[in-house]
């Protein structure tokens, strides 16, 4: 714990009502302005959508010198208090917290969690002042974990924490409850792993050992002799029946995953769900360098009230997505076959999105606020994921550099870190380090791969590393150009892909595909794969569809020839420097 230090801004958070899911927050501003403006963020960095956290704030009052002060609400999330500058201002309010995601806040009788962006008002004009956060225990048996610096805490972790600024305060989520916890060191730095909601079968020792390997690999990747940009790191994992995701922070991450994805005692198998969880851990940890430290110049200082636009999410999310699974391979947690299977999946996800021909990854980055984070039935037709295509752009740069014998993307990433001193960067900075490492300009590749919509030269570049591409028959959904869900004895159409056979036939999102007519006979469809059973050798059928209670007969031509990619290792010697590269070698 650090010695006690005074702060101009002090928050106290306590449970107002566990069963009503209400946090009570008390904010003391020692030296307010006259009048004082305050606001609650509209979004949380790392999740590019205006979530309007103020919708859950209620019972806001202000007092000074024992009297209630008048307040005026200026907009959806901003207030001004008619106060004097001569004495401390105290505000109190409640926040409803029943969102189990990593982005907001939660409170019930079993667990508490919050991000500061959901609970902590921003005191305008004093964002750079030190802040303290005091958290009271809702239950005497609960524990608390956070990346915030403890100032005075009890043996369960509750008490007062210090933050140098508002940015630091809201960038350290808080987890509490009766959770499992373990500690380890990586790169000489203390790490803590917290798991809430784990079943008795959970193999915590294995999770910690594997996470330690990931952390060591990431630290070695970025630093030859230097230290990470944090003094300690905390993983906060909430396991539930069915969910998945993560959100990066400066010295911690909030994760959510299915209980089925956890490693199990007595089961040494590397099941698919656990590999996915390890990839999530790797992804969010890599973000500590690549978006929390090294970050878009537009994010040098966050505007919490509105969208913060950048064209660089292909780099920060895409390149992180490239390295998350690659580091699993390099630290021995998966083999080459598993890695190539994961890479094949990424390639197929991009190939199956018609939006890749419409929008570049730079444009997709800029439009994240209204497209990627507001997905609907037309999203695959209108945009491309800067996660998946961005990862393939990273692959292309890495293999191009290696094929030319000039270096690797690993070296370029470290050169970028040094060039920008682990701080704000632009695309021009990345172009400069590519020239530095590669010995030539890569402006043509940046224009084509990042700002263009043509296909990436994946097959040719993979061949330089001894990887061959096999084209396997595509699943029926892909061949038809749609995405469906089998439900209650019928097929529900979720998405119709641009230019596919389903669109040409007139199928639409929301249709209930009831049956099919083949050569004068009608058949009920219980699942999509039944279509091939009833069609037999016929290439033309009639789809029987219900739309808005109307029954439609649609002429459908069954296509042939669609394929998916499958990567296979042909030459292990060529692949070795890439798949098992040693950092700084």
C-alpha positions in Angstrom: 0.0 0.0 0.0 1.1 3.5 -0.7 1.2 6.2 2.0 -1.9 8.2 2.4 -2.2 11.2 0.1 -4.8 13.9 -0.1 -6.9 14.3 -3.2 -9.1 17.1 -4.4 -11.8 14.6 -5.7 -13.0 11.8 -3.5 -15.6 9.1 -4.4 -17.2 6.6 -2.0 -19.1 3.7 -3.5 -21.4 1.4 -1.5 -24.3 -0.9 -2.1 -27.6 0.9 -1.7 -29.7 -2.2 -2.4 -28.4 -5.6 -3.5 -31.7 -6.9 -4.7 -32.6 -3.6 -6.5 -29.1 -3.7 -8.1 -28.3 -0.1 -6.9 -24.9 1.4 -6.1 -24.9 4.5 -4.0 -22.1 7.0 -4.9 -21.0 10.0 -2.8 -18.7 12.5 -4.4 -16.8 15.2 -2.5 -15.2 18.0 -4.5 -12.9 19.8 -2.1 -12.4 22.9 -4.2 -15.3 23.3 -6.6 -15.7 25.9 -9.3 -18.5 28.4 -9.0 -20.7 27.1 -10.6 -19.4 23.5 -11.0 -20.1 21.4 -14.1 -20.2 17.6 -13.9 -20.9 14.8 -16.4 -21.0 11.1 -16.8 -19.3 9.5 -19.8 -21.4 8.4 -22.7 -19.0 5.6 -23.7 -16.1 3.5 -22.4 -12.7 3.5 -24.2 -12.2 0.2 -26.1 -15.9 -0.2 -26.9 -16.8 2.2 -29.6 -20.5 2.8 -29.1 -22.3 5.6 -27.2 -23.9 3.6 -24.4 -25.4 6.5 -22.5 -24.5 5.4 -19.0 -26.4 8.4 -17.5 -29.6 6.5 -18.2 -28.9 4.5 -15.1 -28.2 7.5 -12.8 -30.9 8.6 -10.4 -31.5 10.6 -7.2 -28.8 13.1 -7.9 -28.5 15.8 -5.2 -25.9 18.4 -4.2 -25.1 19.9 -0.8 -22.7 22.5 0.5 -22.4 23.7 4.1 -25.4 21.6 5.1 -27.8 23.0 2.5 -29.3 21.5 -0.7 -28.1 23.4 -3.8 -30.1 24.0 -7.0 -28.9 22.0 -10.0 -29.6 22.4 -13.8 -29.3 19.5 -16.2 -27.7 20.8 -19.4 -28.0 17.7 -21.6 -28.4 13.9 -21.3 -25.3 13.5 -19.1 -24.2 16.9 -17.9 -25.3 19.0 -14.9 -24.2 22.3 -13.4 -24.4 23.0 -9.6 -25.0 26.5 -8.3 -22.3 26.4 -5.6 -19.6 28.6 -4.1 -15.9 28.0 -4.4 -15.2 28.6 -0.7 -16.1 25.1 0.7 -16.4 21.5 -0.3 -19.2 20.3 -2.5 -20.9 17.0 -1.8 -23.0 15.1 -4.4 -24.9 11.9 -3.9 -26.7 9.6 -6.4 -27.6 6.1 -7.2 -26.7 4.0 -10.2 -28.7 1.0 -11.4 -26.3 -1.9 -12.2 -27.6 -5.0 -13.9 -25.4 -5.4 -17.0 -23.3 -8.6 -16.8 -21.0 -7.4 -19.7 -17.5 -6.1 -19.2 -18.5 -2.6 -20.2 -20.7 -1.3 -17.5 -21.7 -2.3 -13.9 -23.3 -5.1 -12.0 -24.6 -5.7 -8.5 -26.6 -8.5 -6.9 -26.3 -10.6 -3.7 -23.5 -12.8 -5.2 -21.3 -10.3 -7.1 -20.4 -6.7 -7.7 -18.6 -5.1 -10.6 -18.2 -1.6 -12.0 -16.2 0.5 -14.5 -15.6 4.0 -13.3 -17.2 5.3 -16.5 -20.6 4.0 -15.3 -20.4 5.3 -11.7 -18.0 8.2 -11.5 -19.1 11.7 -12.5 -16.4 13.8 -14.2 -15.7 17.1 -12.4 -15.0 19.5 -15.2 -11.8 21.5 -14.9 -10.3 19.0 -12.4 -9.8 15.9 -14.5 -6.0 16.1 -14.1 -6.3 16.3 -10.3 -5.6 13.3 -8.1 -8.8 11.2 -7.3 -9.4 8.7 -4.5 -12.0 5.9 -4.5 -13.3 4.4 -1.3 -15.3 1.1 -1.7 -17.3 -0.3 1.2 -17.9 -4.1 1.4 -21.5 -5.1 0.6 -20.9 -8.3 2.4 -18.3 -9.1 5.1 -17.3 -12.3 3.3 -16.6 -10.6 0.0 -13.2 -9.7 -1.5 -12.2 -6.9 -3.9 -9.8 -6.8 -6.8 -8.8 -3.9 -9.0 -5.8 -2.4 -10.7 -6.1 0.8 -8.8 -3.3 1.7 -6.4 -4.4 0.8 -2.8 -4.0 3.5 -0.2 -5.6 2.0 2.8 -7.4 -1.3 2.4 -8.4 -4.2 4.7 -7.5 -7.9 4.4 -10.3 -8.5 1.9 -9.1 -5.6 -0.4 -11.8 -3.0 0.5 -10.9 0.5 1.4 -9.4 3.5 -0.3 -7.5 3.7 -3.6 -5.5 6.4 -5.4 -5.6 7.6 -9.0 -3.5 10.3 -10.5 -6.3 11.6 -12.7 -9.9 10.9 -13.8 -8.6 9.0 -16.8 -6.7 6.6 -14.4 -9.6 6.3 -12.1 -12.1 5.1 -14.8 -9.5 2.9 -16.5 -9.4 0.4 -13.6 -12.5 -1.8 -13.2 -13.5 -3.1 -9.8 -14.5 -6.8 -9.1 -15.9 -8.0 -5.8 -17.6 -11.0 -4.4 -16.5 -14.5 -3.2 -14.1 -15.2 -6.1 -11.2 -17.5 -6.7 -7.8 -15.7 -6.9 -4.2 -16.6 -7.5 -0.9 -14.7 -8.0 2.1 -15.2 -10.2 5.0 -13.3 -11.7 5.9 -12.6 -15.3 8.8 -10.5 -16.4 9.5 -9.9 -12.7 6.1 -8.2 -12.4 3.3 -9.3 -10.0 0.2 -10.5 -11.7 -3.1 -11.5 -10.2 -5.9 -13.7 -11.7 -9.4 -13.5 -10.3 -12.2 -15.8 -11.4 -15.8 -15.2 -10.4 -18.5 -17.9 -10.8 -16.1 -20.8 -11.3 -17.5 -24.4 -10.7 -15.7 -26.9 -8.5 -14.2 -28.7 -11.5 -12.2 -25.6 -12.4 -8.4 -26.2 -12.8 -7.1 -22.9 -11.5 -3.5 -24.1 -11.4 -3.5 -24.8 -15.1 -5.1 -21.5 -16.1 -2.5 -19.6 -14.1 0.4 -21.6 -15.6 -0.9 -21.1 -19.1 -1.6 -17.4 -18.5 1.9 -16.9 -17.1 3.3 -18.3 -20.4 1.2 -15.9 -22.4 2.4 -12.9 -20.3 6.0 -13.9 -20.5 5.8 -14.2 -24.3 4.1 -10.8 -24.6 6.7 -9.1 -22.4 9.5 -10.7 -24.3 7.9 -9.6 -27.6 7.9 -6.0 -26.6 11.0 -5.6 -24.4 14.4 -7.0 -24.7 15.7 -5.6 -21.4 13.1 -3.0 -20.5 10.1 -3.3 -18.2 6.4 -3.4 -19.0 4.4 -0.1 -18.8 2.8 -1.2 -15.5 3.9 -2.1 -11.9 1.3 -4.9 -11.6 -1.4 -6.5 -13.6 -4.9 -7.9 -12.8 -7.1 -10.3 -14.8 -10.8 -10.1 -13.8 -12.6 -13.1 -15.3 -16.4 -13.5 -14.8 -17.6 -17.0 -15.9 -21.2 -17.4 -16.9 -23.4 -19.9 -18.7 -22.9 -18.4 -22.1 -21.1 -15.3 -23.0 -17.7 -14.1 -24.3 -15.7 -10.9 -24.5 -13.1 -8.7 -22.9 -12.1 -5.1 -22.4 -8.6 -3.8 -22.1 -7.4 -1.4 -19.4 -4.1 0.2 -18.5 -3.0 -2.5 -16.0 -5.9 -4.9 -16.0 -8.6 -6.5 -18.1 -12.2 -7.4 -17.6 -13.1 -10.8 -19.2 -16.3 -12.8 -19.5 -16.5 -16.4 -20.8 -18.5 -19.6 -20.5 -17.9 -21.9 -17.6 -17.5 -24.7 -20.2 -14.4 -22.9 -21.5 -12.5 -23.2 -18.3 -9.8 -25.9 -17.9 -11.1 -28.8 -15.8 -9.4 -30.8 -13.1 -8.2 -34.2 -14.4 -8.8 -33.2 -18.1 -5.5 -32.4 -19.9 -7.2 -32.0 -23.3 -6.8 -28.7 -25.1 -10.5 -28.4 -25.9 -11.7 -25.7 -28.4 -13.4 -23.5 -25.8 -10.3 -23.3 -23.6 -8.1 -22.4 -26.6 -10.6 -19.6 -27.3 -10.3 -18.4 -23.7 -6.5 -18.4 -23.9 -6.7 -16.4 -27.2 -8.9 -13.8 -25.4 -6.5 -13.6 -22.5 -3.6 -13.1 -25.0 -5.6 -10.5 -27.0 -6.4 -8.3 -24.0 -3.0 -8.6 -22.5 -1.3 -7.6 -25.8 -3.6 -4.5 -25.8 -1.7 -3.2 -22.7 1.0 -2.2 -25.2 -1.1 -1.9 -28.4 -3.9 0.6 -27.7 -3.5 1.5 -24.0 0.1 2.7 -24.4 0.8 2.9 -28.1 -2.5 4.4 -29.3 -4.1 6.5 -32.1 -3.1 10.1 -31.9 -6.8 10.9 -31.8 -6.9 9.1 -28.4 -4.2 11.1 -26.8 -7.0 12.5 -24.6 -10.4 11.0 -24.6 -13.6 13.0 -25.1 -16.0 11.1 -22.9 -19.1 12.9 -24.2 -19.1 11.9 -27.9 -17.6 9.7 -30.5 -13.7 9.6 -30.8 -13.0 8.8 -34.4 -9.9 7.1 -35.8 -9.0 5.1 -39.0 -6.5 3.0 -37.1 -8.6 0.3 -35.4 -7.4 -2.1 -38.1 -4.0 -1.7 -36.6 -4.9 -1.7 -32.9 -7.6 -4.4 -33.0 -6.5 -6.2 -36.1 -2.8 -6.5 -35.3 -3.6 -7.5 -31.8 -5.9 -10.2 -33.2 -3.0 -11.4 -35.4 -0.7 -11.7 -32.5 -3.1 -13.2 -29.9 -3.1 -16.7 -31.4 0.4 -16.4 -32.8 1.8 -15.9 -29.3 -0.2 -18.9 -28.1 1.8 -20.9 -30.8 5.1 -19.3 -29.9 4.8 -20.1 -26.2 3.8 -23.7 -26.9 0.2 -23.6 -25.8 -1.1 -24.7 -29.2 0.7 -26.6 -32.1 1.1 -25.6 -35.7 -2.0 -27.5 -36.8 -4.2 -25.7 -34.3 -2.8 -22.3 -35.2 -3.3 -22.9 -38.9 -6.9 -24.0 -38.2 -7.5 -20.7 -36.3 -5.9 -18.7 -39.1 -8.1 -20.6 -41.7 -11.1 -19.6 -39.7 -10.1 -15.9 -39.8 -9.6 -16.1 -43.5 -12.9 -17.7 -44.1 -14.7 -15.1 -42.0 -13.3 -12.4 -44.2 -14.0 -14.3 -47.4 -17.6 -14.8 -46.4 -18.3 -11.1 -45.8 -19.4 -9.3 -49.0 -18.8 -6.0 -47.2 -15.0 -6.5 -47.8 -15.6 -5.5 -51.4 -17.4 -2.4 -50.3 -15.4 -0.9 -47.4 -11.7 -0.8 -46.6 -10.5 -1.6 -43.1 -9.6 2.1 -42.6 -13.1 3.1 -43.4 -14.5 0.3 -41.2 -12.4 1.6 -38.3 -13.8 5.1 -38.7 -17.4 3.8 -39.0 -17.1 1.4 -36.0 -19.5 3.7 -34.0 -22.4 3.2 -36.4 -21.6 -0.1 -38.2 -19.5 -2.6 -36.3 -21.0 -1.8 -32.9 -24.5 -1.5 -34.3 -24.8 -4.7 -36.2 -27.9 -5.8 -37.9 -28.9 -8.3 -40.6 -27.1 -6.3 -43.3 -23.8 -5.8 -41.5 -21.9 -8.5 -43.4 -22.9 -6.8 -46.7 -22.1 -3.3 -45.6 -18.8 -3.4 -43.7 -15.8 -5.6 -42.9 -14.5 -6.5 -39.5 -11.3 -4.5 -38.7 -10.5 -7.4 -36.3 -10.4 -10.2 -38.8 -9.3 -8.3 -42.0 -6.9 -6.3 -39.8 -5.4 -9.5 -38.6 -4.9 -10.6 -42.2 -3.3 -7.3 -43.1 -0.8 -7.9 -40.3 -0.2 -11.3 -41.7 0.5 -9.9 -45.1 3.0 -7.3 -43.8 4.7 -9.9 -41.6 5.1 -12.4 -44.4 6.1 -9.7 -47.0 8.9 -8.5 -44.7 10.1 -12.0 -44.0 9.9 -13.0 -47.7 12.1 -10.1 -48.7 14.6 -11.0 -46.0 14.4 -7.5 -44.5 13.0 -8.3 -41.1 9.6 -9.0 -39.7 6.5 -7.3 -38.3 7.8 -8.2 -34.8 10.7 -5.8 -35.4 8.4 -3.1 -36.9 6.1 -3.2 -33.9 9.1 -2.8 -31.5 10.5 0.0 -33.7 7.1 1.7 -33.6 7.1 1.5 -29.8 10.5 3.1 -29.6 9.7 5.8 -32.3 6.5 6.9 -30.4 7.9 6.2 -26.9 4.9 4.0 -26.3 2.5 6.8 -26.9 0.3 8.3 -29.5 1.0 7.3 -33.2 -0.3 7.9 -36.7 -0.3 5.8 -39.8 2.7 7.8 -41.0 4.6 6.5 -38.0 3.8 2.9 -39.1 4.8 3.6 -42.7 8.1 5.1 -41.4 9.0 2.0 -39.4 8.0 -0.3 -42.3 10.5 1.6 -44.5 13.1 1.5 -41.7 12.8 -2.3 -41.2 12.0 -3.3 -44.8 14.4 -1.0 -46.5 11.8 0.3 -48.9 8.5 2.2 -49.0 5.3 0.1 -48.3 3.0 2.9 -49.4 1.6 0.8 -52.2 0.7 -2.0 -49.8 -0.8 0.4 -47.3 -2.9 1.9 -50.1 -4.1 -1.5 -51.4 -4.5 -3.5 -48.2 -5.6 -0.8 -45.7 -7.4 1.8 -47.9 -8.4 -0.5 -50.7 -10.9 -3.3 -51.1 -9.1 -5.8 -53.4 -8.3 -9.3 -52.2 -5.2 -9.7 -50.1 -2.3 -11.8 -51.6 -2.7 -14.4 -48.9 -2.0 -17.6 -50.9 1.2 -16.3 -52.4 2.5 -15.0 -49.1 1.6 -18.1 -47.2 3.5 -20.2 -49.7 6.7 -18.3 -48.9 6.5 -19.8 -45.4 5.8 -23.3 -46.5 2.0 -23.1 -46.0 -0.3 -24.5 -48.7 -3.9 -23.6 -49.3 -6.6 -26.3 -49.8 -10.0 -25.4 -51.1 -12.7 -27.6 -49.3 -16.4 -27.7 -50.2 -18.2 -24.9 -48.4 -21.1 -25.5 -45.9 -24.6 -25.3 -47.3 -25.2 -21.9 -45.7 -22.2 -20.4 -47.4 -23.1 -21.9 -50.8 -26.6 -20.4 -50.6 -25.3 -17.1 -49.3 -27.3 -16.8 -46.1 -27.1 -17.4 -42.4 -29.8 -19.3 -40.6 -30.8 -20.7 -37.3 -32.8 -23.9 -36.9 -35.6 -23.3 -34.5 -38.8 -25.1 -33.4 -38.9 -27.3 -36.4 -38.2 -24.7 -39.1 -35.4 -22.6 -40.5 -35.1 -19.0 -39.4 -33.3 -16.7 -41.9 -31.0 -14.3 -40.1 -28.9 -12.8 -42.8 -29.0 -12.8 -46.6 -25.5 -12.2 -48.2 -25.1 -9.9 -51.1 -25.1 -11.6 -54.5 -25.8 -15.1 -53.3 -28.4 -17.6 -54.5 -30.7 -16.8 -51.6 -30.8 -13.1 -52.4 -31.4 -13.9 -56.1 -34.3 -16.1 -55.1 -35.9 -13.4 -53.0 -35.2 -14.7 -49.5 -35.1 -12.0 -46.8 -33.9 -11.7 -43.2 -36.7 -12.7 -40.9 -38.2 -15.2 -43.2 -39.3 -18.6 -41.8 -38.3 -21.2 -44.3 -41.0 -23.8 -43.8 -40.4 -26.3 -46.6 -39.3 -27.1 -50.2 -41.0 -28.4 -53.3 -38.9 -30.7 -55.5 -40.3 -32.2 -58.8 -43.9 -31.6 -57.7 -43.5 -33.0 -54.1 -43.5 -30.8 -51.0 -41.3 -31.4 -48.0 -41.2 -29.8 -44.5 -37.8 -28.4 -43.5 -36.9 -29.0 -39.9 -33.2 -27.9 -40.4 -31.3 -26.4 -43.3 -29.4 -29.6 -44.1 -32.7 -31.3 -45.0 -32.7 -29.3 -48.2 -30.0 -31.5 -49.7 -31.8 -34.6 -48.6 -35.0 -33.6 -50.5 -33.3 -31.9 -53.5 -31.3 -34.9 -54.4 -29.8 -34.3 -57.9 -32.1 -31.4 -58.6 -30.5 -28.0 -58.9 -33.7 -26.0 -58.9 -36.3 -26.1 -56.1 -39.1 -24.0 -54.8 -38.6 -22.6 -51.3 -41.8 -22.3 -49.2 -41.4 -19.3 -47.0 -43.6 -17.4 -44.4 -43.0 -13.6 -44.2 -45.3 -11.5 -42.1 -47.8 -14.3 -42.0 -47.9 -14.5 -45.8 -46.9 -17.8 -47.6 -44.4 -17.3 -50.5 -43.1 -19.7 -53.1 -39.6 -18.7 -54.2 -37.6 -20.2 -57.1 -34.2 -21.2 -55.8 -31.2 -22.3 -57.9 -28.9 -24.4 -55.8 -25.3 -23.3 -56.5 -22.2 -25.5 -56.7 -18.5 -24.9 -56.3 -18.2 -22.6 -53.3 -15.2 -23.4 -51.1 -13.6 -22.6 -47.8 -9.9 -22.3 -47.1 -7.9 -24.9 -45.1 -4.2 -24.2 -44.4 -1.7 -27.0 -44.1 2.0 -27.1 -43.3 4.1 -28.2 -46.2 7.6 -27.1 -45.1 8.2 -26.9 -41.3 11.7 -25.4 -41.9 10.3 -22.4 -43.7 7.5 -21.9 -41.2 9.7 -22.2 -38.1 11.1 -18.6 -38.0 7.5 -17.2 -38.2 5.5 -19.6 -36.1 8.1 -20.2 -33.4 10.0 -16.9 -33.7 12.0 -16.0 -30.6 11.6 -12.3 -29.8 14.6 -10.1 -30.6 16.4 -13.0 -32.3 
